[in-house]
Short mmCIF file of C-alpha atoms in Angstrom, two decimals:
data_model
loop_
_atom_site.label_atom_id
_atom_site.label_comp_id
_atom_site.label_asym_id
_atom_site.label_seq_id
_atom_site.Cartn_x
_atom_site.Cartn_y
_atom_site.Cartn_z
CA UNK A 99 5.42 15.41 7.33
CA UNK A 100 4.31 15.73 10.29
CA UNK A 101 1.25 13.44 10.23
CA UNK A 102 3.09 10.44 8.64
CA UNK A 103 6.20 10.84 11.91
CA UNK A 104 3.20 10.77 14.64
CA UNK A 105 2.28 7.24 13.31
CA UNK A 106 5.53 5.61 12.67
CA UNK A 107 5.91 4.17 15.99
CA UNK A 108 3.05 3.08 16.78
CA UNK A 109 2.93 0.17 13.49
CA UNK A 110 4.90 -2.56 14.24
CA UNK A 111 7.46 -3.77 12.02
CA UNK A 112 5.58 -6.81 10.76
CA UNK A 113 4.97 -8.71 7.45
CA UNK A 114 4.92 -7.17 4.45
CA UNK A 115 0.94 -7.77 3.69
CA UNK A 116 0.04 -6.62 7.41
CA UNK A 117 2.11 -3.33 7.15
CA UNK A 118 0.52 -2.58 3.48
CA UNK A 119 -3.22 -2.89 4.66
CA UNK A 120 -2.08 -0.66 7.69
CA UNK A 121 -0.94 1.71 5.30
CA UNK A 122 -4.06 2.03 3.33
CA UNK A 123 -6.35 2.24 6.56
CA UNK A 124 -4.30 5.06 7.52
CA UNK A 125 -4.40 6.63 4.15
CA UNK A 126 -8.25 6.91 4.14
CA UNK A 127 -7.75 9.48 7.41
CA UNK A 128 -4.64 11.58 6.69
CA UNK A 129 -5.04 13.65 3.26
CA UNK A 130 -1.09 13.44 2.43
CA UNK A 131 -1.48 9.72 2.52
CA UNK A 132 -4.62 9.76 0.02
CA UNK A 133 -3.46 11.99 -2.27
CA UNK A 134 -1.01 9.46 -2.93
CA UNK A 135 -2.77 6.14 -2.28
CA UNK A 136 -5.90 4.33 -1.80
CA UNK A 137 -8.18 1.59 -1.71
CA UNK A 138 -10.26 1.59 -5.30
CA UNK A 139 -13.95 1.32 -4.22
CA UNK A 140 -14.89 -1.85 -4.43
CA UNK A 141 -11.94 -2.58 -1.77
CA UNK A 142 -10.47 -5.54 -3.92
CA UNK A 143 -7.16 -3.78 -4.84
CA UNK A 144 -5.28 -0.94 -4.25
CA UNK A 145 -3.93 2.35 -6.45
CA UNK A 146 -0.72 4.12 -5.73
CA UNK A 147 -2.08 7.90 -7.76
CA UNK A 148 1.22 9.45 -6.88
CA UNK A 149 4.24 7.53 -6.94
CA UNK A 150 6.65 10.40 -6.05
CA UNK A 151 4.44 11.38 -2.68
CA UNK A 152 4.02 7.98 -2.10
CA UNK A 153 7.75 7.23 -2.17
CA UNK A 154 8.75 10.07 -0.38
CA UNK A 155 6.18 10.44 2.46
CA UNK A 156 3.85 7.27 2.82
CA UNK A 157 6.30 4.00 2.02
CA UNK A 158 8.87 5.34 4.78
CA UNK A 159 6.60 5.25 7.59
CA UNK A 160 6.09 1.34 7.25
CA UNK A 161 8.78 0.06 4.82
CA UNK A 162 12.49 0.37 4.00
CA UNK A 163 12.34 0.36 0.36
CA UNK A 164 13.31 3.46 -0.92
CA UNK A 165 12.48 3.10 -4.73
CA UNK A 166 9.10 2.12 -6.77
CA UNK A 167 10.80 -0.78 -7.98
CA UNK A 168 11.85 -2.35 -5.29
CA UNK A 169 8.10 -1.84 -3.69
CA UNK A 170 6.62 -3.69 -6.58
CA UNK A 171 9.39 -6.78 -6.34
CA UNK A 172 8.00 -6.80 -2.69
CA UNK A 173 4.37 -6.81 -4.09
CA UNK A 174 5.20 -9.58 -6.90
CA UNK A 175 6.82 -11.84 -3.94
CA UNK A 176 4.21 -11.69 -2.00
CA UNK A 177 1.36 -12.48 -5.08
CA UNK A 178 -0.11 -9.68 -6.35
CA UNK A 179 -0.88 -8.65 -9.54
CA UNK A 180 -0.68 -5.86 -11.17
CA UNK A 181 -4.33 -4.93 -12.94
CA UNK A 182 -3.22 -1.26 -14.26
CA UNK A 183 -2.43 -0.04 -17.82
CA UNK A 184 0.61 1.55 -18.74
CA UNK A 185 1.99 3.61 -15.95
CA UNK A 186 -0.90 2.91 -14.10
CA UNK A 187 -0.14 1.25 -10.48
CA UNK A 188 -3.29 -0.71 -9.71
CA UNK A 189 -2.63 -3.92 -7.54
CA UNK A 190 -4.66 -7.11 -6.95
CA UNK A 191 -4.53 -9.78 -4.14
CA UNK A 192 -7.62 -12.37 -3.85
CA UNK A 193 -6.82 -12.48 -0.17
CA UNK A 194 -5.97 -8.77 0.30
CA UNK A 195 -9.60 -6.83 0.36
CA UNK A 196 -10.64 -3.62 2.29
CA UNK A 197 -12.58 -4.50 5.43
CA UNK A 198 -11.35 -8.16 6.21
CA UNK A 199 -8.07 -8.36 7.46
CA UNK A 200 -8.57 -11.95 8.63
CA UNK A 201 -9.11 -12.73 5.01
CA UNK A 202 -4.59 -12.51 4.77
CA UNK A 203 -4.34 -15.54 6.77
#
């Protein structure tokens, strides 16, 4: 993917919470990205709507993990909760909102 190997350097290899909101500012401007994830739109949590794009061609640009499950334990330890039904991967952080970064510290 050509879009998500132009950006990869230019992140830096930081926290886990920094590097997810990163990702989903990026995903509102490059179509592969938001086809697979996205801010819901009140901006208080997050959906992943394709877990097999999202595995293969967004998480690798700004994390290591490799499976879905491993990317949730990383959401758990770091707080958030999972809002979705079923199969549905919705996530919720009081501190993690679209818009206010500063609101992570």
């Amino acid at each position: 993917n050509r879009a998500a190997s132009s950006h990869s350097l230019s992140w830096p290899k930081s926290e886990f919470p920094i590097k997810l909101y990163a990702m989903l500012q990026l995903a509102e401007d490059i179509p592969e990205f938001s086809q697979a994830v996205k801010w819901l739109p009140h901006g208080r949590a997050f959906r992943v709507i394709d877990k097999d794009i999202f595995m293969r061609q967004v998480v690798p640009v700004f994390f290591n993990q490799t499976k879905i499950l491993s990317f949730n334990r990383q959401l758990y330890l770091w707080e958030f909760r999972r809002i979705g039904r079923g199969n549905e991967q919705v996530w919720y952080h009081k501190n993690f909102l679209r818009g206010m970064p500063e609101s992570m510290e």
